[in-house]
PDB file of C-alpha atoms and ligand atoms in Angstrom:
ATOM      1  CA  MET A  19     125.663 113.453 164.592  1.00  0.00           C
ATOM      2  CA  GLU A  20     124.399 116.493 162.744  1.00  0.00           C
ATOM      3  CA  VAL A  21     120.680 116.595 161.963  1.00  0.00           C
ATOM      4  CA  VAL A  22     119.580 118.915 159.156  1.00  0.00           C
ATOM      5  CA  ILE A  23     115.856 119.368 158.575  1.00  0.00           C
ATOM      6  CA  LEU A  24     115.058 120.729 155.119  1.00  0.00           C
ATOM      7  CA  PRO A  25     111.819 121.590 153.341  1.00  0.00           C
ATOM      8  CA  ASP A  26     111.937 119.062 150.492  1.00  0.00           C
ATOM      9  CA  PRO A  27     113.967 116.390 148.670  1.00  0.00           C
ATOM     10  CA  ALA A  28     115.399 118.986 146.284  1.00  0.00           C
ATOM     11  CA  ALA A  29     116.975 120.932 149.153  1.00  0.00           C
ATOM     12  CA  ILE A  30     118.337 117.680 150.608  1.00  0.00           C
ATOM     13  CA  ALA A  31     119.753 116.696 147.219  1.00  0.00           C
ATOM     14  CA  SER A  32     121.413 120.059 146.767  1.00  0.00           C
ATOM     15  CA  LEU A  33     123.141 119.943 150.154  1.00  0.00           C
ATOM     16  CA  ALA A  34     124.305 116.344 149.689  1.00  0.00           C
ATOM     17  CA  ALA A  35     125.581 117.156 146.189  1.00  0.00           C
ATOM     18  CA  ASP A  36     127.500 120.119 147.632  1.00  0.00           C
ATOM     19  CA  ALA A  37     129.263 117.715 150.015  1.00  0.00           C
ATOM     20  CA  VAL A  38     130.124 115.307 147.193  1.00  0.00           C
ATOM     21  CA  GLY A  39     131.303 118.236 145.064  1.00  0.00           C
ATOM     22  CA  ALA A  40     133.517 119.622 147.816  1.00  0.00           C
ATOM     23  CA  LEU A  41     135.028 116.176 148.383  1.00  0.00           C
ATOM     24  CA  LEU A  42     135.788 115.629 144.679  1.00  0.00           C
ATOM     25  CA  ALA A  43     137.124 119.170 144.269  1.00  0.00           C
ATOM     26  CA  GLY A  44     139.662 118.475 147.006  1.00  0.00           C
ATOM     27  CA  ARG A  45     140.382 114.908 145.923  1.00  0.00           C
ATOM     28  CA  PRO A  46     139.167 113.799 142.479  1.00  0.00           C
ATOM     29  CA  THR A  47     140.160 110.199 143.291  1.00  0.00           C
ATOM     30  CA  ALA A  48     137.793 110.018 146.272  1.00  0.00           C
ATOM     31  CA  VAL A  49     135.811 106.864 147.021  1.00  0.00           C
ATOM     32  CA  LEU A  50     132.032 107.144 147.282  1.00  0.00           C
ATOM     33  CA  GLY A  51     129.623 104.719 148.935  1.00  0.00           C
ATOM     34  CA  LEU A  52     126.335 104.431 147.072  1.00  0.00           C
ATOM     35  CA  ALA A  53     122.957 103.324 148.421  1.00  0.00           C
ATOM     36  CA  THR A  54     120.142 102.227 146.158  1.00  0.00           C
ATOM     37  CA  GLY A  55     116.430 102.576 146.915  1.00  0.00           C
ATOM     38  CA  SER A  56     114.281 105.649 146.474  1.00  0.00           C
ATOM     39  CA  SER A  57     115.769 107.977 149.121  1.00  0.00           C
ATOM     40  CA  PRO A  58     118.982 108.975 147.286  1.00  0.00           C
ATOM     41  CA  VAL A  59     117.431 109.271 143.819  1.00  0.00           C
ATOM     42  CA  ALA A  60     117.093 113.061 144.018  1.00  0.00           C
ATOM     43  CA  ILE A  61     120.759 113.253 145.077  1.00  0.00           C
ATOM     44  CA  TYR A  62     121.800 111.195 142.055  1.00  0.00           C
ATOM     45  CA  ASP A  63     119.644 113.404 139.809  1.00  0.00           C
ATOM     46  CA  GLU A  64     121.374 116.483 141.197  1.00  0.00           C
ATOM     47  CA  LEU A  65     124.852 114.954 140.795  1.00  0.00           C
ATOM     48  CA  ALA A  66     124.028 113.946 137.215  1.00  0.00           C
ATOM     49  CA  ALA A  67     122.769 117.486 136.511  1.00  0.00           C
ATOM     50  CA  ARG A  68     126.003 118.979 137.857  1.00  0.00           C
ATOM     51  CA  TYR A  69     128.012 116.559 135.724  1.00  0.00           C
ATOM     52  CA  ALA A  70     125.959 117.550 132.658  1.00  0.00           C
ATOM     53  CA  ALA A  71     126.574 121.206 133.484  1.00  0.00           C
ATOM     54  CA  GLY A  72     130.315 120.528 133.600  1.00  0.00           C
ATOM     55  CA  THR A  73     130.751 121.437 137.259  1.00  0.00           C
ATOM     56  CA  LEU A  74     131.459 117.936 138.565  1.00  0.00           C
ATOM     57  CA  SER A  75     133.379 114.923 137.274  1.00  0.00           C
ATOM     58  CA  PHE A  76     133.646 111.374 138.565  1.00  0.00           C
ATOM     59  CA  ALA A  77     136.311 110.364 136.034  1.00  0.00           C
ATOM     60  CA  ALA A  78     138.966 109.643 138.652  1.00  0.00           C
ATOM     61  CA  ALA A  79     136.605 108.611 141.459  1.00  0.00           C
ATOM     62  CA  ARG A  80     135.600 105.142 142.568  1.00  0.00           C
ATOM     63  CA  ALA A  81     132.483 103.854 144.273  1.00  0.00           C
ATOM     64  CA  PHE A  82     131.132 100.864 146.163  1.00  0.00           C
ATOM     65  CA  THR A  83     127.486  99.945 146.496  1.00  0.00           C
ATOM     66  CA  LEU A  84     126.084  98.814 149.824  1.00  0.00           C
ATOM     67  CA  ASP A  85     124.233  95.661 149.026  1.00  0.00           C
ATOM     68  CA  GLU A  86     122.827  93.257 146.453  1.00  0.00           C
ATOM     69  CA  TYR A  87     120.020  90.740 146.258  1.00  0.00           C
ATOM     70  CA  VAL A  88     121.095  87.095 146.181  1.00  0.00           C
ATOM     71  CA  GLY A  89     120.084  85.061 143.164  1.00  0.00           C
ATOM     72  CA  LEU A  90     118.511  87.670 140.880  1.00  0.00           C
ATOM     73  CA  PRO A  91     119.666  87.092 137.277  1.00  0.00           C
ATOM     74  CA  ALA A  92     122.332  89.568 136.153  1.00  0.00           C
ATOM     75  CA  ASP A  93     119.960  91.105 133.603  1.00  0.00           C
ATOM     76  CA  HIS A  94     117.099  91.604 136.085  1.00  0.00           C
ATOM     77  CA  PRO A  95     116.279  95.331 136.224  1.00  0.00           C
ATOM     78  CA  GLU A  96     116.025  95.250 140.038  1.00  0.00           C
ATOM     79  CA  THR A  97     119.512  93.953 140.813  1.00  0.00           C
ATOM     80  CA  TYR A  98     121.078  96.784 142.749  1.00  0.00           C
ATOM     81  CA  ARG A  99     123.891  96.783 140.219  1.00  0.00           C
ATOM     82  CA  ASN A 100     121.443  97.523 137.411  1.00  0.00           C
ATOM     83  CA  VAL A 101     119.491 100.023 139.507  1.00  0.00           C
ATOM     84  CA  ILE A 102     122.557 102.072 140.454  1.00  0.00           C
ATOM     85  CA  ASP A 103     123.741 101.984 136.827  1.00  0.00           C
ATOM     86  CA  ALA A 104     120.365 103.259 135.642  1.00  0.00           C
ATOM     87  CA  VAL A 105     119.792 105.949 138.254  1.00  0.00           C
ATOM     88  CA  PHE A 106     123.343 107.260 138.530  1.00  0.00           C
ATOM     89  CA  VAL A 107     126.447 105.540 137.176  1.00  0.00           C
ATOM     90  CA  SER A 108     125.451 105.512 133.484  1.00  0.00           C
ATOM     91  CA  ARG A 109     124.575 109.216 133.691  1.00  0.00           C
ATOM     92  CA  VAL A 110     128.023 110.391 134.766  1.00  0.00           C
ATOM     93  CA  ASP A 111     131.643 109.709 133.791  1.00  0.00           C
ATOM     94  CA  PHE A 112     132.932 107.004 136.119  1.00  0.00           C
ATOM     95  CA  ALA A 113     135.708 105.004 134.426  1.00  0.00           C
ATOM     96  CA  PRO A 114     134.812 101.417 133.441  1.00  0.00           C
ATOM     97  CA  GLY A 115     135.119  99.153 136.492  1.00  0.00           C
ATOM     98  CA  ALA A 116     135.279 102.082 138.914  1.00  0.00           C
ATOM     99  CA  VAL A 117     131.989 101.145 140.571  1.00  0.00           C
ATOM    100  CA  GLN A 118     131.793  97.809 142.345  1.00  0.00           C
ATOM    101  CA  GLY A 119     129.084  95.955 144.230  1.00  0.00           C
ATOM    102  CA  PRO A 120     128.754  92.679 146.109  1.00  0.00           C
ATOM    103  CA  ASP A 121     128.288  89.653 143.823  1.00  0.00           C
ATOM    104  CA  GLY A 122     124.828  88.260 144.521  1.00  0.00           C
ATOM    105  CA  LEU A 123     125.418  85.368 142.108  1.00  0.00           C
ATOM    106  CA  ALA A 124     128.718  84.185 143.618  1.00  0.00           C
ATOM    107  CA  ALA A 125     129.077  80.415 144.000  1.00  0.00           C
ATOM    108  CA  ASP A 126     131.189  80.920 147.116  1.00  0.00           C
ATOM    109  CA  ILE A 127     129.379  83.627 149.049  1.00  0.00           C
ATOM    110  CA  PRO A 128     131.738  83.909 152.045  1.00  0.00           C
ATOM    111  CA  ALA A 129     134.686  84.270 149.643  1.00  0.00           C
ATOM    112  CA  ALA A 130     132.822  86.938 147.636  1.00  0.00           C
ATOM    113  CA  CYS A 131     132.030  88.866 150.809  1.00  0.00           C
ATOM    114  CA  ALA A 132     135.654  88.714 151.974  1.00  0.00           C
ATOM    115  CA  ALA A 133     136.795  89.848 148.509  1.00  0.00           C
ATOM    116  CA  TYR A 134     134.401  92.788 148.679  1.00  0.00           C
ATOM    117  CA  GLU A 135     135.760  93.888 152.042  1.00  0.00           C
ATOM    118  CA  ALA A 136     139.296  93.589 150.616  1.00  0.00           C
ATOM    119  CA  ALA A 137     138.374  95.654 147.546  1.00  0.00           C
ATOM    120  CA  ILE A 138     137.039  98.478 149.723  1.00  0.00           C
ATOM    121  CA  ALA A 139     140.155  98.383 151.893  1.00  0.00           C
ATOM    122  CA  ASP A 140     142.447  98.301 148.821  1.00  0.00           C
ATOM    123  CA  ALA A 141     140.707 101.427 147.518  1.00  0.00           C
ATOM    124  CA  GLY A 142     141.622 103.169 150.762  1.00  0.00           C
ATOM    125  CA  GLY A 143     138.137 102.969 152.294  1.00  0.00           C
ATOM    126  CA  VAL A 144     135.004 104.977 151.591  1.00  0.00           C
ATOM    127  CA  ASP A 145     135.311 108.754 151.927  1.00  0.00           C
ATOM    128  CA  LEU A 146     131.614 109.615 151.742  1.00  0.00           C
ATOM    129  CA  GLN A 147     128.851 107.054 152.201  1.00  0.00           C
ATOM    130  CA  ILE A 148     125.340 107.917 151.048  1.00  0.00           C
ATOM    131  CA  LEU A 149     122.772 105.966 153.082  1.00  0.00           C
ATOM    132  CA  GLY A 150     119.033 105.501 153.258  1.00  0.00           C
ATOM    133  CA  ILE A 151     117.253 103.923 156.211  1.00  0.00           C
ATOM    134  CA  GLY A 152     114.615 101.198 156.260  1.00  0.00           C
ATOM    135  CA  THR A 153     111.331 101.591 158.105  1.00  0.00           C
ATOM    136  CA  ASP A 154     112.668  98.926 160.507  1.00  0.00           C
ATOM    137  CA  GLY A 155     115.874 100.888 161.107  1.00  0.00           C
ATOM    138  CA  HIS A 156     118.142  98.943 158.776  1.00  0.00           C
ATOM    139  CA  ILE A 157     121.071 100.551 156.967  1.00  0.00           C
ATOM    140  CA  GLY A 158     122.450  98.592 154.074  1.00  0.00           C
ATOM    141  CA  PHE A 159     120.437  95.434 154.665  1.00  0.00           C
ATOM    142  CA  ASN A 160     121.531  95.082 158.263  1.00  0.00           C
ATOM    143  CA  GLU A 161     118.173  94.085 159.631  1.00  0.00           C
ATOM    144  CA  PRO A 162     117.190  94.304 163.313  1.00  0.00           C
ATOM    145  CA  GLY A 163     119.366  91.968 165.343  1.00  0.00           C
ATOM    146  CA  SER A 164     122.406  92.487 163.114  1.00  0.00           C
ATOM    147  CA  SER A 165     125.736  92.424 164.881  1.00  0.00           C
ATOM    148  CA  LEU A 166     126.938  95.949 165.500  1.00  0.00           C
ATOM    149  CA  ALA A 167     130.405  94.614 164.556  1.00  0.00           C
ATOM    150  CA  SER A 168     129.274  92.926 161.317  1.00  0.00           C
ATOM    151  CA  ARG A 169     131.174  92.961 158.016  1.00  0.00           C
ATOM    152  CA  THR A 170     129.945  92.108 154.505  1.00  0.00           C
ATOM    153  CA  ARG A 171     127.906  88.899 154.624  1.00  0.00           C
ATOM    154  CA  ILE A 172     124.672  87.212 153.598  1.00  0.00           C
ATOM    155  CA  LYS A 173     121.518  88.294 155.437  1.00  0.00           C
ATOM    156  CA  THR A 174     117.890  87.243 155.391  1.00  0.00           C
ATOM    157  CA  LEU A 175     115.656  90.173 154.497  1.00  0.00           C
ATOM    158  CA  ALA A 176     113.043  91.025 157.112  1.00  0.00           C
ATOM    159  CA  ARG A 177     109.461  90.504 156.025  1.00  0.00           C
ATOM    160  CA  GLN A 178     108.858  94.249 156.493  1.00  0.00           C
ATOM    161  CA  THR A 179     111.701  95.043 154.080  1.00  0.00           C
ATOM    162  CA  ARG A 180     110.276  92.646 151.493  1.00  0.00           C
ATOM    163  CA  ILE A 181     106.870  94.294 151.907  1.00  0.00           C
ATOM    164  CA  ASP A 182     108.480  97.746 151.542  1.00  0.00           C
ATOM    165  CA  ASN A 183     110.401  96.683 148.426  1.00  0.00           C
ATOM    166  CA  ALA A 184     107.532  94.839 146.738  1.00  0.00           C
ATOM    167  CA  ARG A 185     106.765  98.152 144.987  1.00  0.00           C
ATOM    168  CA  PHE A 186     109.819  97.508 142.804  1.00  0.00           C
ATOM    169  CA  PHE A 187     108.555  93.980 141.964  1.00  0.00           C
ATOM    170  CA  ASP A 188     105.023  94.711 140.679  1.00  0.00           C
ATOM    171  CA  ASP A 189     103.758  94.684 144.287  1.00  0.00           C
ATOM    172  CA  ASP A 190     104.460  90.953 144.474  1.00  0.00           C
ATOM    173  CA  ILE A 191     106.176  90.235 147.783  1.00  0.00           C
ATOM    174  CA  ASP A 192     106.979  86.680 146.663  1.00  0.00           C
ATOM    175  CA  ALA A 193     109.042  88.116 143.822  1.00  0.00           C
ATOM    176  CA  VAL A 194     111.291  89.993 146.278  1.00  0.00           C
ATOM    177  CA  PRO A 195     114.374  87.885 147.012  1.00  0.00           C
ATOM    178  CA  THR A 196     114.648  86.494 150.524  1.00  0.00           C
ATOM    179  CA  HIS A 197     118.399  87.032 150.886  1.00  0.00           C
ATOM    180  CA  CYS A 198     120.962  89.701 150.172  1.00  0.00           C
ATOM    181  CA  LEU A 199     124.646  90.422 150.539  1.00  0.00           C
ATOM    182  CA  THR A 200     125.251  93.585 152.497  1.00  0.00           C
ATOM    183  CA  GLN A 201     128.105  95.590 153.865  1.00  0.00           C
ATOM    184  CA  GLY A 202     128.056  95.089 157.617  1.00  0.00           C
ATOM    185  CA  LEU A 203     127.503  97.758 160.216  1.00  0.00           C
ATOM    186  CA  ALA A 204     131.226  97.846 160.968  1.00  0.00           C
ATOM    187  CA  THR A 205     131.952  98.183 157.250  1.00  0.00           C
ATOM    188  CA  ILE A 206     129.627 101.187 157.036  1.00  0.00           C
ATOM    189  CA  MET A 207     131.136 102.624 160.223  1.00  0.00           C
ATOM    190  CA  ASP A 208     134.564 102.650 158.509  1.00  0.00           C
ATOM    191  CA  ALA A 209     133.386 105.284 156.015  1.00  0.00           C
ATOM    192  CA  ARG A 210     134.912 108.656 156.836  1.00  0.00           C
ATOM    193  CA  HIS A 211     131.704 110.648 156.365  1.00  0.00           C
ATOM    194  CA  VAL A 212     128.201 109.178 156.401  1.00  0.00           C
ATOM    195  CA  VAL A 213     125.349 111.143 154.815  1.00  0.00           C
ATOM    196  CA  LEU A 214     122.017 109.506 155.631  1.00  0.00           C
ATOM    197  CA  VAL A 215     118.856 110.725 153.934  1.00  0.00           C
ATOM    198  CA  ALA A 216     115.307 109.990 155.075  1.00  0.00           C
ATOM    199  CA  ILE A 217     112.186 111.357 153.429  1.00  0.00           C
ATOM    200  CA  GLY A 218     108.562 110.882 154.414  1.00  0.00           C
ATOM    201  CA  GLU A 219     106.365 110.035 157.352  1.00  0.00           C
ATOM    202  CA  ASN A 220     107.001 106.290 157.056  1.00  0.00           C
ATOM    203  CA  LYS A 221     110.635 106.873 158.102  1.00  0.00           C
ATOM    204  CA  ALA A 222     109.790 108.977 161.185  1.00  0.00           C
ATOM    205  CA  GLU A 223     109.881 106.125 163.699  1.00  0.00           C
ATOM    206  CA  ALA A 224     113.208 104.775 162.436  1.00  0.00           C
ATOM    207  CA  VAL A 225     114.628 108.326 162.420  1.00  0.00           C
ATOM    208  CA  GLU A 226     113.466 108.877 166.001  1.00  0.00           C
ATOM    209  CA  HIS A 227     115.384 105.771 167.094  1.00  0.00           C
ATOM    210  CA  LEU A 228     118.411 106.638 164.950  1.00  0.00           C
ATOM    211  CA  VAL A 229     118.808 110.128 166.366  1.00  0.00           C
ATOM    212  CA  GLU A 230     117.347 110.030 169.865  1.00  0.00           C
ATOM    213  CA  GLY A 231     117.009 106.373 170.841  1.00  0.00           C
ATOM    214  CA  PRO A 232     119.424 104.126 172.681  1.00  0.00           C
ATOM    215  CA  VAL A 233     122.074 102.318 170.609  1.00  0.00           C
ATOM    216  CA  SER A 234     120.772  98.829 170.001  1.00  0.00           C
ATOM    217  CA  ALA A 235     120.828  96.042 167.426  1.00  0.00           C
ATOM    218  CA  ARG A 236     117.012  96.306 167.556  1.00  0.00           C
ATOM    219  CA  TRP A 237     117.376  99.522 165.487  1.00  0.00           C
ATOM    220  CA  PRO A 238     120.649  98.897 163.628  1.00  0.00           C
ATOM    221  CA  ALA A 239     121.083 102.464 162.325  1.00  0.00           C
ATOM    222  CA  THR A 240     121.587 103.617 165.920  1.00  0.00           C
ATOM    223  CA  ILE A 241     125.205 102.391 165.696  1.00  0.00           C
ATOM    224  CA  LEU A 242     125.806 105.615 163.746  1.00  0.00           C
ATOM    225  CA  GLN A 243     125.618 107.501 167.062  1.00  0.00           C
ATOM    226  CA  HIS A 244     129.140 106.142 167.597  1.00  0.00           C
ATOM    227  CA  HIS A 245     130.423 107.557 164.284  1.00  0.00           C
ATOM    228  CA  ARG A 246     132.444 110.767 164.375  1.00  0.00           C
ATOM    229  CA  HIS A 247     131.022 112.336 161.222  1.00  0.00           C
ATOM    230  CA  VAL A 248     127.403 111.572 160.390  1.00  0.00           C
ATOM    231  CA  THR A 249     125.032 113.991 158.686  1.00  0.00           C
ATOM    232  CA  VAL A 250     121.325 113.111 158.805  1.00  0.00           C
ATOM    233  CA  LEU A 251     119.318 114.924 156.130  1.00  0.00           C
ATOM    234  CA  LEU A 252     115.572 114.889 156.767  1.00  0.00           C
ATOM    235  CA  ASP A 253     112.418 116.397 155.385  1.00  0.00           C
ATOM    236  CA  GLU A 254     109.806 117.671 157.843  1.00  0.00           C
ATOM    237  CA  ASP A 255     107.766 114.461 157.697  1.00  0.00           C
ATOM    238  CA  ALA A 256     110.715 112.205 158.512  1.00  0.00           C
ATOM    239  CA  ALA A 257     111.738 114.586 161.332  1.00  0.00           C
ATOM    240  CA  HIS A 258     108.351 115.036 162.958  1.00  0.00           C
ATOM    241  CA  ARG A 259     108.900 112.656 165.899  1.00  0.00           C
ATOM    242  CA  LEU A 260     112.194 114.240 166.978  1.00  0.00           C
ATOM    243  CA  GLN A 261     111.948 115.847 170.410  1.00  0.00           C
ATOM    244  CA  LEU A 262     114.938 118.107 169.819  1.00  0.00           C
ATOM    245  CA  ALA A 263     113.967 119.237 166.308  1.00  0.00           C
ATOM    246  CA  ASP A 264     114.019 122.921 167.257  1.00  0.00           C
ATOM    247  CA  TYR A 265     117.536 122.578 168.618  1.00  0.00           C
ATOM    248  CA  TYR A 266     118.747 120.871 165.427  1.00  0.00           C
ATOM    249  CA  ARG A 267     117.208 123.684 163.355  1.00  0.00           C
ATOM    250  CA  GLU A 268     118.813 126.370 165.499  1.00  0.00           C
ATOM    251  CA  ALA A 269     122.213 124.671 165.411  1.00  0.00           C
ATOM    252  CA  TYR A 270     122.136 124.379 161.618  1.00  0.00           C
ATOM    253  CA  ARG A 271     120.983 128.005 161.158  1.00  0.00           C
ATOM    254  CA  GLY A 272     123.780 129.293 163.349  1.00  0.00           C
ATOM    255  CA  LYS A 273     126.530 127.177 161.881  1.00  0.00           C
ATOM    256  CA  PRO A 274     129.582 128.915 160.379  1.00  0.00           C
ATOM    257  CA  LYS A 275     129.311 128.877 156.573  1.00  0.00           C
ATOM    258  CA  TRP A 276     132.846 127.493 156.119  1.00  0.00           C
ATOM    259  CA  GLN A 277     131.955 124.340 158.011  1.00  0.00           C
ATOM    260  CA  GLY A 278     129.936 122.511 155.320  1.00  0.00           C
ATOM    261  CA  ILE A 279     128.266 119.320 156.461  1.00  0.00           C
TER     262      ILE A 279
HETATM  263  C1  F6R B 308     119.676 100.195 149.650  1.00  0.00           C
HETATM  264  C2  F6R B 308     119.794 100.000 151.079  1.00  0.00           C
HETATM  265  C3  F6R B 308     118.641 100.143 151.984  1.00  0.00           C
HETATM  266  C4  F6R B 308     117.753 101.346 151.659  1.00  0.00           C
HETATM  267  C5  F6R B 308     116.560 101.373 152.602  1.00  0.00           C
HETATM  268  C6  F6R B 308     115.629 102.528 152.299  1.00  0.00           C
HETATM  269  O1  F6R B 308     120.931 100.009 149.021  1.00  0.00           O
HETATM  270  O2  F6R B 308     120.849  99.676 151.509  1.00  0.00           O
HETATM  271  O3  F6R B 308     119.103 100.276 153.306  1.00  0.00           O
HETATM  272  O4  F6R B 308     118.504 102.526 151.778  1.00  0.00           O
HETATM  273  O5  F6R B 308     115.854 100.166 152.483  1.00  0.00           O
HETATM  274  O6  F6R B 308     115.074 102.326 151.028  1.00  0.00           O
HETATM  275  P1  F6R B 308     114.249 103.492 150.334  1.00  0.00           P
HETATM  276  O7  F6R B 308     115.206 104.608 150.121  1.00  0.00           O
HETATM  277  O8  F6R B 308     113.799 102.888 149.037  1.00  0.00           O
HETATM  278  O9  F6R B 308     113.147 103.839 151.255  1.00  0.00           O
END
């Protein structure tokens, strides 16, 4: 696990966009994994800016989103499908149908989850997964207690997550759906490179567990300690509880330039 502590979201976005750019330059047909929520928004802004500048194209790429609320009407602005379209997909040149997400309105939810797993596998798996992290340590919507071997399935959102996400629903926690479909922890672990971004003091506890805590379903993101290629991009506030922060800074400063993240 590589931990990179940067001064602000713009620096994080630039480094993450460099990794996406390098991937697409080597393989234009690469498969991206897209998180929603506020953490990756600056990354999507940077990717859209590079597309607008003509230095990046997603025309041959594909992408899979992590999760979706269950039961929100298709035209609700807060479905993760509509959010990712608004903040990223509609601003770049993905081909029609190239970006897929779990179907939160499926009549047969287990079948929809199995189909989603199959679609990711048929695409050859995710090359680069962009992740956020919840204040309770979730990735995707794998809440505390999630099986470390889980695949795409229905989950009940933790009350803390519904409180955190009420800001997208006019601060009305009752308007936040109670259930979601989410890629499982094992699904996320199949991605070849995971780039997790955390910004702000309210993520510091979850980041401390993620990077320096024991691996446990209590803090689901800790499973990433078993992944061979994880990059954790943090601002100073999110990093402030890390005991080994100085070591991470030194390691990143001294890294050979050719290595990328
Ligand atoms: C979103 C997702 C969640 C968020 C997490 C952090 O698709 O899977 O795990 O990444 O809840 O959300 P923000 O970035 O809004 O703090």
